[in-house]
Coordinates of C-alpha atoms in Angstrom, one line a residue:
Chain A
X1 CA -5.1 -47.4 96.7
X2 CA -3.2 -49.5 99.2
X3 CA 0.5 -49.3 98.7
X4 CA 1.0 -53.1 98.7
X5 CA -1.7 -53.6 96.1
X6 CA -0.2 -50.9 93.9
X7 CA 3.2 -52.5 94.1
X8 CA 1.8 -55.9 93.2
X9 CA -0.5 -54.9 90.3
X10 CA 1.1 -51.9 88.9
X11 CA 4.8 -51.8 89.8
X12 CA 5.7 -49.3 87.2
X13 CA 3.3 -46.7 88.7
X14 CA 4.6 -47.6 92.1
X15 CA 8.1 -47.0 91.2
X16 CA 7.4 -43.8 89.3
X17 CA 6.2 -42.1 92.5
X18 CA 9.5 -42.9 94.2
X19 CA 11.8 -42.1 91.2
X20 CA 10.2 -38.7 90.9
X21 CA 11.9 -37.9 94.3
X22 CA 15.1 -39.7 93.3
X23 CA 14.6 -42.5 95.7
X24 CA 13.7 -46.2 95.6
X25 CA 11.2 -48.0 97.8
X26 CA 13.9 -49.5 100.0
X27 CA 15.3 -46.1 100.8
X28 CA 18.3 -46.1 98.5
X29 CA 19.2 -43.4 96.1
X30 CA 19.4 -44.2 92.4
X31 CA 23.1 -45.0 92.4
X32 CA 23.5 -46.5 95.8
X33 CA 24.4 -50.2 96.0
X34 CA 23.2 -52.5 98.7
X35 CA 25.2 -53.3 101.7
X36 CA 27.6 -56.2 101.1
X37 CA 28.9 -58.7 103.6
X38 CA 31.6 -61.1 102.8
X39 CA 32.7 -64.1 104.8
X40 CA 35.6 -66.2 103.8
X41 CA 36.3 -69.9 104.6
X42 CA 32.6 -70.5 104.8
X43 CA 33.0 -74.2 103.9
X44 CA 35.6 -76.3 105.7
X45 CA 35.9 -79.1 103.2
X46 CA 36.5 -77.0 100.1
X47 CA 39.9 -75.7 98.9
X48 CA 38.5 -72.2 99.1
X49 CA 35.1 -70.8 99.8
X50 CA 33.2 -67.6 100.5
X51 CA 29.7 -66.5 101.4
X52 CA 28.4 -63.2 100.2
X53 CA 25.3 -61.2 101.0
X54 CA 24.2 -58.3 98.9
X55 CA 21.2 -56.8 100.7
X56 CA 18.8 -59.7 100.8
X57 CA 20.5 -61.8 98.1
X58 CA 23.0 -64.3 99.3
X59 CA 25.2 -66.9 97.6
X60 CA 27.8 -69.4 98.6
X61 CA 30.8 -70.3 96.5
X62 CA 33.1 -73.2 97.0
X63 CA 36.2 -74.3 95.1
X64 CA 37.1 -77.9 94.4
X65 CA 40.2 -79.1 92.7
X66 CA 40.9 -81.9 90.2
X67 CA 44.0 -82.9 88.2
X68 CA 43.9 -82.8 84.5
X69 CA 46.2 -82.0 81.5
X70 CA 45.1 -78.4 81.0
X71 CA 44.8 -76.1 83.9
X72 CA 41.7 -73.9 84.0
X73 CA 38.9 -72.6 86.1
X74 CA 35.4 -73.9 85.5
X75 CA 32.4 -72.2 87.1
X76 CA 29.0 -73.6 87.6
X77 CA 26.1 -71.5 89.0
X78 CA 23.1 -73.0 90.5
X79 CA 19.8 -71.1 91.0
X80 CA 17.6 -73.7 92.8
X81 CA 13.9 -73.2 93.3
X82 CA 14.8 -72.5 96.9
X83 CA 16.2 -69.1 96.1
X84 CA 13.2 -67.5 94.5
X85 CA 9.7 -68.2 93.1
X86 CA 10.9 -67.0 89.7
X87 CA 12.9 -70.2 89.3
X88 CA 10.2 -72.5 90.2
X89 CA 10.3 -73.8 86.6
X90 CA 13.6 -75.4 85.8
X91 CA 13.4 -74.3 82.2
X92 CA 13.4 -70.6 83.2
X93 CA 16.2 -71.0 85.6
X94 CA 18.4 -72.9 83.1
X95 CA 18.8 -70.0 80.8
X96 CA 20.0 -67.7 83.5
X97 CA 22.2 -70.4 85.0
X98 CA 23.9 -71.3 81.8
X99 CA 24.5 -67.6 80.9
X100 CA 26.1 -67.0 84.3
X101 CA 28.2 -70.2 84.2
X102 CA 29.5 -69.6 80.8
X103 CA 30.1 -65.9 81.4
X104 CA 31.9 -66.3 84.7
X105 CA 34.0 -69.1 83.3
X106 CA 35.1 -66.9 80.4
X107 CA 35.8 -63.9 82.6
X108 CA 37.8 -65.8 85.2
X109 CA 39.9 -67.5 82.6
X110 CA 40.9 -64.3 80.8
X111 CA 44.6 -63.9 80.5
X112 CA 44.5 -60.5 82.2
X113 CA 42.7 -61.9 85.2
X114 CA 44.2 -65.3 85.9
X115 CA 47.5 -66.8 84.9
X116 CA 46.9 -70.5 84.3
X117 CA 50.6 -71.4 84.6
X118 CA 50.3 -71.2 88.4
X119 CA 48.0 -74.2 88.2
X120 CA 50.7 -76.4 86.7
X121 CA 52.1 -79.0 89.1
X122 CA 54.6 -81.7 88.4
X123 CA 55.1 -82.6 84.8
X124 CA 51.9 -82.6 82.7
X125 CA 49.3 -82.5 85.4
X126 CA 47.6 -79.3 86.2
X127 CA 44.8 -78.3 88.6
X128 CA 41.3 -77.8 87.3
X129 CA 39.5 -75.6 89.7
X130 CA 35.7 -76.1 89.8
X131 CA 33.9 -73.2 91.4
X132 CA 30.4 -74.1 92.4
X133 CA 28.2 -71.2 93.3
X134 CA 24.8 -71.7 94.9
X135 CA 22.4 -68.8 95.2
X136 CA 20.6 -69.2 98.5
X137 CA 18.4 -66.2 98.2
X138 CA 17.7 -64.3 95.0
X139 CA 16.8 -60.6 95.1
X140 CA 18.0 -59.4 91.8
X141 CA 21.5 -58.8 90.4
X142 CA 22.7 -62.4 90.2
X143 CA 25.7 -61.4 88.1
X144 CA 27.4 -59.2 90.7
X145 CA 26.6 -61.6 93.4
X146 CA 28.0 -64.7 91.7
X147 CA 31.1 -63.0 90.3
X148 CA 32.1 -61.4 93.6
X149 CA 31.5 -64.7 95.5
X150 CA 33.6 -66.5 92.9
X151 CA 36.5 -64.0 93.2
X152 CA 36.4 -64.1 97.0
X153 CA 36.4 -67.9 96.9
X154 CA 39.3 -68.1 94.5
X155 CA 41.4 -65.6 96.5
X156 CA 40.7 -67.7 99.5
X157 CA 41.9 -70.9 97.8
X158 CA 44.9 -72.8 99.1
X159 CA 46.2 -75.4 96.7
X160 CA 47.6 -78.3 98.7
X161 CA 50.9 -79.9 98.3
X162 CA 51.1 -83.0 96.2
X163 CA 53.3 -86.1 96.5
X164 CA 53.7 -89.1 94.3
X165 CA 51.7 -92.0 95.5
X166 CA 54.1 -94.8 96.4
X167 CA 54.0 -97.7 94.0
X168 CA 52.2 -96.0 91.2
X169 CA 53.0 -93.4 88.6
X170 CA 49.9 -91.4 89.4
X171 CA 50.0 -88.3 91.6
X172 CA 47.9 -88.2 94.7
X173 CA 46.9 -85.5 97.1
X174 CA 48.9 -85.4 100.2
X175 CA 47.0 -84.3 103.2
X176 CA 49.8 -84.0 105.7
X177 CA 53.0 -84.0 103.7
X178 CA 55.2 -83.9 106.7
X179 CA 57.9 -86.5 105.8
X180 CA 56.8 -87.4 102.3
X181 CA 58.6 -86.2 99.2
X182 CA 56.7 -83.2 98.0
X183 CA 56.3 -83.0 94.2
X184 CA 54.4 -79.8 94.0
X185 CA 54.4 -77.1 96.7
X186 CA 51.4 -75.9 98.5
X187 CA 50.5 -72.4 97.4
X188 CA 47.9 -69.7 97.5
X189 CA 46.0 -68.8 94.4
X190 CA 46.7 -65.3 93.0
X191 CA 44.5 -63.3 90.7
X192 CA 46.4 -60.8 88.4
X193 CA 43.4 -58.5 88.2
X194 CA 40.0 -58.6 89.7
X195 CA 37.0 -58.4 87.3
X196 CA 34.7 -56.1 89.2
X197 CA 31.0 -56.1 88.2
X198 CA 28.4 -53.4 88.4
X199 CA 24.9 -53.9 87.2
X200 CA 22.3 -51.3 86.3
X201 CA 18.6 -51.5 85.5
X202 CA 16.6 -49.1 83.4
X203 CA 13.5 -47.8 85.1
X204 CA 10.2 -46.9 83.3
X205 CA 11.1 -43.2 83.3
X206 CA 14.4 -43.8 81.6
X207 CA 16.7 -43.4 84.6
X208 CA 19.3 -46.1 85.3
X209 CA 19.5 -47.5 88.9
X210 CA 22.5 -49.3 90.2
X211 CA 22.3 -52.8 91.9
X212 CA 18.7 -53.5 91.1
X213 CA 16.6 -55.8 93.2
X214 CA 14.4 -58.5 91.7
X215 CA 11.3 -56.2 91.1
X216 CA 13.5 -53.4 89.5
X217 CA 15.1 -55.9 87.2
X218 CA 11.7 -57.0 85.9
X219 CA 10.7 -53.5 85.0
X220 CA 13.2 -52.9 82.2
X221 CA 16.5 -53.6 80.6
X222 CA 19.4 -54.6 82.8
X223 CA 23.0 -54.1 81.9
X224 CA 26.0 -55.6 83.6
X225 CA 29.4 -53.9 83.2
X226 CA 32.5 -55.7 84.2
X227 CA 35.7 -53.7 84.6
X228 CA 38.9 -55.8 84.0
X229 CA 42.1 -53.9 84.2
X230 CA 40.7 -50.7 82.8
X231 CA 38.7 -52.3 80.0
X232 CA 35.1 -53.3 79.8
X233 CA 32.9 -56.2 79.2
X234 CA 29.2 -55.4 78.7
X235 CA 26.3 -57.7 79.0
X236 CA 23.0 -56.2 78.1
X237 CA 20.1 -58.5 77.9
X238 CA 17.0 -57.2 76.4
X239 CA 15.1 -53.9 76.7
X240 CA 15.7 -50.6 75.1
X241 CA 18.6 -48.2 75.8
X242 CA 19.5 -45.1 74.0
X243 CA 22.3 -46.4 71.9
X244 CA 24.8 -43.6 72.0
X245 CA 24.4 -42.3 75.5
X246 CA 24.0 -45.1 77.9
X247 CA 27.5 -46.4 77.9
X248 CA 29.0 -42.9 78.3
X249 CA 26.6 -42.3 81.2
X250 CA 27.1 -45.6 83.0
X251 CA 30.8 -46.3 82.6
X252 CA 32.0 -43.4 84.8
X253 CA 29.5 -44.4 87.6
X254 CA 30.6 -48.0 87.4
X255 CA 34.3 -47.0 87.7
X256 CA 33.7 -45.2 91.0
X257 CA 31.6 -48.1 92.4
X258 CA 34.3 -50.7 91.6
X259 CA 36.6 -48.9 94.0
X260 CA 34.2 -49.7 96.8
X261 CA 34.0 -53.3 95.7
X262 CA 37.8 -53.6 95.7
X263 CA 37.8 -52.4 99.3
X264 CA 35.2 -55.0 100.2
X265 CA 37.3 -57.8 98.7
X266 CA 40.5 -56.5 100.4
X267 CA 39.1 -56.7 103.9
X268 CA 40.3 -59.7 105.7
Chain B
X1 CA 41.9 -55.8 54.9
X2 CA 40.4 -58.5 52.8
X3 CA 38.8 -61.4 54.4
X4 CA 38.8 -64.9 53.2
X5 CA 35.6 -64.5 51.3
X6 CA 36.6 -61.2 49.8
X7 CA 34.6 -58.9 52.0
X8 CA 36.1 -55.8 53.7
X9 CA 36.0 -55.4 57.4
X10 CA 32.7 -53.7 57.5
X11 CA 30.7 -55.7 55.0
X12 CA 27.8 -58.0 55.9
X13 CA 27.1 -61.1 54.0
X14 CA 24.0 -60.6 51.8
X15 CA 20.9 -61.2 53.9
X16 CA 18.2 -63.5 52.4
X17 CA 14.8 -63.7 53.8
X18 CA 12.1 -66.3 53.1
X19 CA 8.7 -65.7 54.6
X20 CA 6.2 -68.5 55.4
X21 CA 8.3 -71.5 54.5
X22 CA 6.1 -73.5 56.9
X23 CA 2.4 -73.6 56.1
X24 CA 1.0 -74.9 59.3
X25 CA 2.6 -72.4 61.7
X26 CA 1.0 -69.0 62.4
X27 CA 4.1 -67.3 61.2
X28 CA 7.5 -68.5 60.0
X29 CA 10.6 -67.1 58.5
X30 CA 14.0 -68.3 57.3
X31 CA 16.9 -65.9 57.5
X32 CA 20.4 -66.3 56.1
X33 CA 23.6 -64.4 56.3
X34 CA 25.6 -66.1 53.6
X35 CA 25.8 -69.7 54.8
X36 CA 24.3 -69.3 58.2
X37 CA 20.7 -70.2 58.1
X38 CA 18.1 -70.3 60.8
X39 CA 14.4 -71.2 60.6
X40 CA 12.0 -69.7 63.1
X41 CA 8.3 -70.5 63.6
X42 CA 5.7 -68.7 65.7
X43 CA 2.6 -70.3 67.2
X44 CA 0.2 -68.0 68.9
X45 CA -1.3 -66.1 70.4
X46 CA -3.0 -69.1 71.8
X47 CA -4.2 -70.5 75.1
X48 CA -1.3 -71.3 77.5
X49 CA -0.6 -75.0 77.9
X50 CA -0.7 -74.8 81.7
X51 CA -2.9 -72.5 83.8
X52 CA -0.2 -71.2 86.0
X53 CA 1.7 -69.7 83.0
X54 CA -1.2 -67.4 82.3
X55 CA -0.5 -63.7 83.1
X56 CA -3.6 -61.6 83.6
X57 CA -2.4 -58.5 81.7
X58 CA 0.1 -59.7 79.1
X59 CA 1.1 -62.7 77.0
X60 CA 3.7 -65.2 78.0
X61 CA 6.5 -65.5 75.5
X62 CA 8.0 -68.9 75.2
X63 CA 11.2 -69.4 73.2
X64 CA 12.6 -72.8 72.2
X65 CA 15.9 -73.1 70.4
X66 CA 16.9 -76.4 68.8
X67 CA 20.4 -77.1 67.6
X68 CA 21.3 -78.4 64.3
X69 CA 22.2 -81.8 65.7
X70 CA 21.7 -83.4 69.0
X71 CA 19.6 -82.4 72.0
X72 CA 19.5 -78.9 73.3
X73 CA 22.2 -78.1 75.8
X74 CA 23.3 -75.1 77.9
X75 CA 24.2 -73.1 74.9
X76 CA 20.7 -73.4 73.5
X77 CA 19.3 -72.5 76.9
X78 CA 21.4 -69.4 77.0
X79 CA 20.2 -68.4 73.5
X80 CA 16.7 -69.0 74.6
X81 CA 17.0 -66.7 77.6
X82 CA 18.7 -64.0 75.4
X83 CA 16.1 -64.2 72.7
X84 CA 13.3 -64.1 75.2
X85 CA 14.6 -60.9 76.7
X86 CA 15.0 -59.3 73.2
X87 CA 11.5 -60.3 72.1
X88 CA 9.9 -59.2 75.3
X89 CA 11.1 -55.7 74.6
X90 CA 9.9 -55.7 71.0
X91 CA 6.5 -57.5 71.3
X92 CA 3.6 -55.5 72.7
X93 CA 2.7 -58.1 75.3
X94 CA -0.2 -56.1 76.7
X95 CA -2.1 -56.5 73.5
X96 CA -2.6 -60.2 74.1
X97 CA -3.5 -60.8 77.8
X98 CA -3.8 -64.4 79.1
X99 CA -2.3 -65.9 76.0
X100 CA 1.0 -67.6 75.0
X101 CA 3.2 -66.9 72.0
X102 CA 5.6 -69.7 71.3
X103 CA 8.7 -69.0 69.2
X104 CA 10.6 -72.1 68.0
X105 CA 14.0 -71.5 66.4
X106 CA 15.7 -74.2 64.5
X107 CA 19.4 -73.9 63.5
X108 CA 19.8 -75.1 60.0
X109 CA 23.3 -74.3 59.1
X110 CA 25.8 -72.6 61.5
X111 CA 28.5 -70.5 60.0
X112 CA 29.2 -67.7 62.5
X113 CA 27.0 -65.1 64.0
X114 CA 24.3 -67.6 64.9
X115 CA 22.8 -65.6 67.7
X116 CA 22.3 -62.6 65.3
X117 CA 20.7 -64.7 62.6
X118 CA 18.5 -66.5 65.1
X119 CA 17.3 -63.1 66.5
X120 CA 16.6 -61.9 63.0
X121 CA 14.7 -65.0 62.1
X122 CA 12.6 -64.8 65.2
X123 CA 11.7 -61.1 64.6
X124 CA 10.7 -61.8 61.0
X125 CA 8.6 -64.9 62.1
X126 CA 6.8 -62.7 64.6
X127 CA 6.1 -60.2 61.8
X128 CA 4.8 -62.9 59.6
X129 CA 2.5 -64.1 62.3
X130 CA 1.1 -60.6 62.6
X131 CA 2.0 -60.1 66.3
X132 CA 1.9 -56.5 67.3
X133 CA 5.5 -55.2 67.8
X134 CA 6.7 -51.8 68.8
X135 CA 9.9 -51.9 66.7
X136 CA 11.6 -53.8 64.1
X137 CA 14.9 -54.8 65.5
X138 CA 17.7 -56.4 63.5
X139 CA 20.7 -58.2 65.0
X140 CA 24.2 -58.3 63.8
X141 CA 27.4 -59.7 65.1
X142 CA 30.9 -58.1 65.3
X143 CA 34.2 -59.7 65.9
X144 CA 36.9 -57.6 67.4
X145 CA 40.6 -58.6 67.0
X146 CA 42.8 -57.3 69.8
X147 CA 46.1 -57.8 68.2
X148 CA 45.3 -55.3 65.5
X149 CA 44.8 -52.7 68.1
X150 CA 48.1 -53.4 69.8
X151 CA 50.2 -53.5 66.7
X152 CA 50.7 -50.6 64.5
X153 CA 49.3 -47.9 66.9
X154 CA 51.4 -45.3 68.5
X155 CA 50.8 -46.9 71.9
X156 CA 47.9 -44.5 72.4
X157 CA 45.0 -46.9 72.6
X158 CA 42.7 -44.2 73.6
X159 CA 42.6 -42.8 70.1
X160 CA 40.8 -45.7 68.7
X161 CA 38.6 -46.1 65.7
X162 CA 36.3 -43.3 64.9
X163 CA 34.0 -45.1 62.6
X164 CA 34.0 -43.5 59.2
X165 CA 33.1 -45.9 56.5
X166 CA 29.5 -46.9 56.1
X167 CA 28.7 -50.6 56.1
X168 CA 28.1 -52.0 52.7
X169 CA 26.1 -55.1 51.9
X170 CA 27.7 -57.1 49.3
X171 CA 26.9 -57.7 46.5
X172 CA 23.3 -56.5 46.4
X173 CA 24.2 -53.3 44.7
X174 CA 23.1 -51.1 47.6
X175 CA 25.4 -48.2 47.3
X176 CA 26.6 -46.5 50.4
X177 CA 29.4 -44.1 50.4
X178 CA 32.6 -45.6 51.7
X179 CA 35.1 -43.1 52.9
X180 CA 38.7 -43.8 51.9
X181 CA 40.6 -42.8 55.0
X182 CA 41.5 -44.8 58.1
X183 CA 42.4 -47.9 56.2
X184 CA 44.8 -49.1 58.8
X185 CA 42.2 -48.8 61.6
X186 CA 39.6 -51.0 59.9
X187 CA 41.4 -54.1 61.2
X188 CA 39.9 -53.7 64.6
X189 CA 36.5 -55.2 64.0
X190 CA 34.9 -57.5 61.5
X191 CA 31.2 -57.2 60.8
X192 CA 29.3 -60.5 60.6
X193 CA 32.1 -63.0 61.2
X194 CA 32.0 -66.5 59.8
X195 CA 32.9 -69.4 62.0
X196 CA 36.6 -69.4 61.0
X197 CA 36.8 -65.7 61.7
X198 CA 35.0 -66.1 65.0
X199 CA 37.7 -68.5 66.1
X200 CA 40.3 -65.9 65.3
X201 CA 38.6 -63.0 67.0
X202 CA 39.4 -62.0 70.6
X203 CA 36.0 -60.7 71.4
X204 CA 32.6 -61.3 69.9
X205 CA 29.7 -58.9 70.3
X206 CA 26.2 -59.6 69.2
X207 CA 24.1 -56.5 69.0
X208 CA 20.4 -56.0 68.3
X209 CA 19.3 -52.5 67.3
X210 CA 16.0 -50.9 66.9
X211 CA 16.8 -48.8 63.9
X212 CA 13.9 -46.3 63.9
X213 CA 14.4 -45.2 67.4
X214 CA 18.1 -45.6 67.7
X215 CA 17.7 -47.9 70.7
X216 CA 19.9 -50.8 71.5
X217 CA 17.9 -53.8 72.3
X218 CA 20.5 -56.1 73.6
X219 CA 24.2 -56.9 73.2
X220 CA 26.3 -59.6 74.7
X221 CA 30.0 -59.7 74.6
X222 CA 32.2 -62.7 75.0
X223 CA 35.9 -62.9 75.0
X224 CA 38.4 -60.2 75.9
X225 CA 37.3 -57.0 77.5
X226 CA 37.4 -53.9 75.4
X227 CA 38.1 -50.2 75.7
X228 CA 35.2 -47.8 76.1
X229 CA 35.9 -46.0 72.8
X230 CA 35.9 -49.3 71.0
X231 CA 32.5 -50.1 72.5
X232 CA 31.0 -46.9 71.2
X233 CA 32.5 -47.4 67.8
X234 CA 31.1 -51.0 67.7
X235 CA 27.7 -49.7 68.7
X236 CA 27.8 -47.1 65.9
X237 CA 28.9 -49.8 63.4
X238 CA 26.1 -52.1 64.4
X239 CA 23.6 -49.2 64.3
X240 CA 24.4 -48.4 60.7
X241 CA 24.6 -52.0 59.6
X242 CA 21.3 -52.8 61.2
X243 CA 19.6 -50.0 59.5
X244 CA 21.1 -51.0 56.1
X245 CA 20.2 -54.6 56.7
X246 CA 16.7 -53.7 57.6
X247 CA 16.2 -51.6 54.5
X248 CA 17.6 -54.3 52.1
X249 CA 16.0 -57.2 53.8
X250 CA 12.6 -55.6 53.9
X251 CA 12.7 -54.3 50.4
X252 CA 13.5 -57.8 49.2
X253 CA 10.8 -59.3 51.3
X254 CA 8.2 -57.0 49.9
X255 CA 9.3 -57.6 46.4
X256 CA 9.3 -61.4 46.7
X257 CA 6.0 -61.5 48.7
X258 CA 4.4 -59.1 46.2
X259 CA 5.1 -61.6 43.4
X260 CA 3.9 -64.4 45.6
X261 CA 0.7 -62.6 46.4
X262 CA 0.1 -61.8 42.8
X263 CA 0.5 -65.5 42.1
X264 CA -1.9 -66.6 44.8
X265 CA -4.4 -63.9 45.0
X266 CA -4.4 -62.4 41.5
X267 CA -6.3 -65.2 39.7
X268 CA -9.9 -64.6 39.0
X269 CA -12.3 -67.2 40.1
X270 CA -14.1 -69.0 37.4
X271 CA -17.4 -68.6 39.2
X272 CA -17.7 -64.9 38.5
X273 CA -15.9 -62.1 37.0
X274 CA -14.5 -59.8 39.6
X275 CA -14.5 -62.5 42.4
X276 CA -10.9 -62.8 43.5
X277 CA -9.8 -65.9 45.3
X278 CA -8.4 -65.0 48.6
X279 CA -4.8 -65.8 49.4
X280 CA -3.9 -67.1 52.8
X281 CA -6.6 -67.1 55.4
X282 CA -4.7 -64.5 57.3
X283 CA -4.7 -62.1 54.4
X284 CA -1.4 -60.5 55.2
X285 CA -0.8 -57.3 53.3
X286 CA 2.4 -55.6 52.5
X287 CA 2.6 -51.9 52.7
X288 CA 4.5 -51.6 49.4
X289 CA 2.2 -54.0 47.6

């Protein structure tokens, strides 16, 4: 049978042939992640931004600031129909989008990751940072892609200096605060600890592969592990996994991969 | 440690199951953990509404979650995605090619662990509809309190709870042995938290287990990250409680449905001796009778 036809109509069988040799169709081994490319300051108009490519997936993250009483980070993820045929129906995409938005908001607002007191400016006003992430091309593993893009964008963020607007009580953004009376200093955002994600997918034969592409994700369960300061967050949506074993098997592998991710984020 | 409603840390609220509360649906179920009630209905397998949703070798599973009040928002969408993935694992989709199975979940009363109760209601509704499934999965929620881990330990967080006591369902009279030791370490997690307890917990985990094969179907954590040892003890706790919940819920279901069946099907038709009026047109049978 033609290889393309087999891949389309019976992807499980197609993958079984490759997994028997410990490889995947794109040439990677089972535990090998895709090549990642990170570019900071991708958007000129945002406070901070980053563009990340993971293999064929790519996403763009931008940070916008607002003033409010309670300082926090809010993440919104957009998976437009542009990125993949899977999200042609808005209904389907909304589930994934709301899961990612809610999860990333929680993860980035954790006390061990981000100290909200650095967002406080003069008096009662604080910054609220809106991180918008748009996936431009989806080839599996949206969790890793979006979280890494968000971290890179936040680390790139420069909070501008603020001055009191003359004549009113309200605070306004100062673009060039050369002579004006600065009420809040310009500063760079600092993350206390980076939440580093690793995602695995379970293949029909029972093996776990790291950094799955879109086809591999559709074949079985997918688990996203997020390492924050030595502790774990686990998101396992659907599909079977041998209850006692899989965490013990996957966590050590994830720990070693997060070191490579940290290096990627450290590069200027 | 006693909770507000008198349960211990590893006790579930008594599960209550009502099958076929809706007559028009192909299958329906109402599941309760204490006050938290969710109603689920299944329509299908039937012809898909639109042609392009048809898959040539399997059925399309469509999940809709409706909140108690208001219009569905992002939380409902997220629960739909989660339930869809769970049910896709459990339902034998290849038995029903080119069809659609719709699962509609309605929140009736929310009092903590709503995702778990919704998952249970959906599974039972699928059972009621007679959809072929490869496992019976039950869902349960756990709340983990971080402060209890930090206080009162010797600073060695690596030696965390080794789960010893068995989960007990209260007060159904299902007796499982509860071991007496490790009282101080029970504070770390609370099985089946109510809404008030959820607000106090640092991390919430919803787990869905397939008891017969010891497979974890899904689990989602929210809140603070946890140590690896705590994860494994939480999974163990959920495993045992899902198995216990499965046993009690299903034995109750069989008992209640057996009486219902006798009520509907047992009467002899006046037309002739020996002719028995059929019950529902689907003729659903229970194994225990």
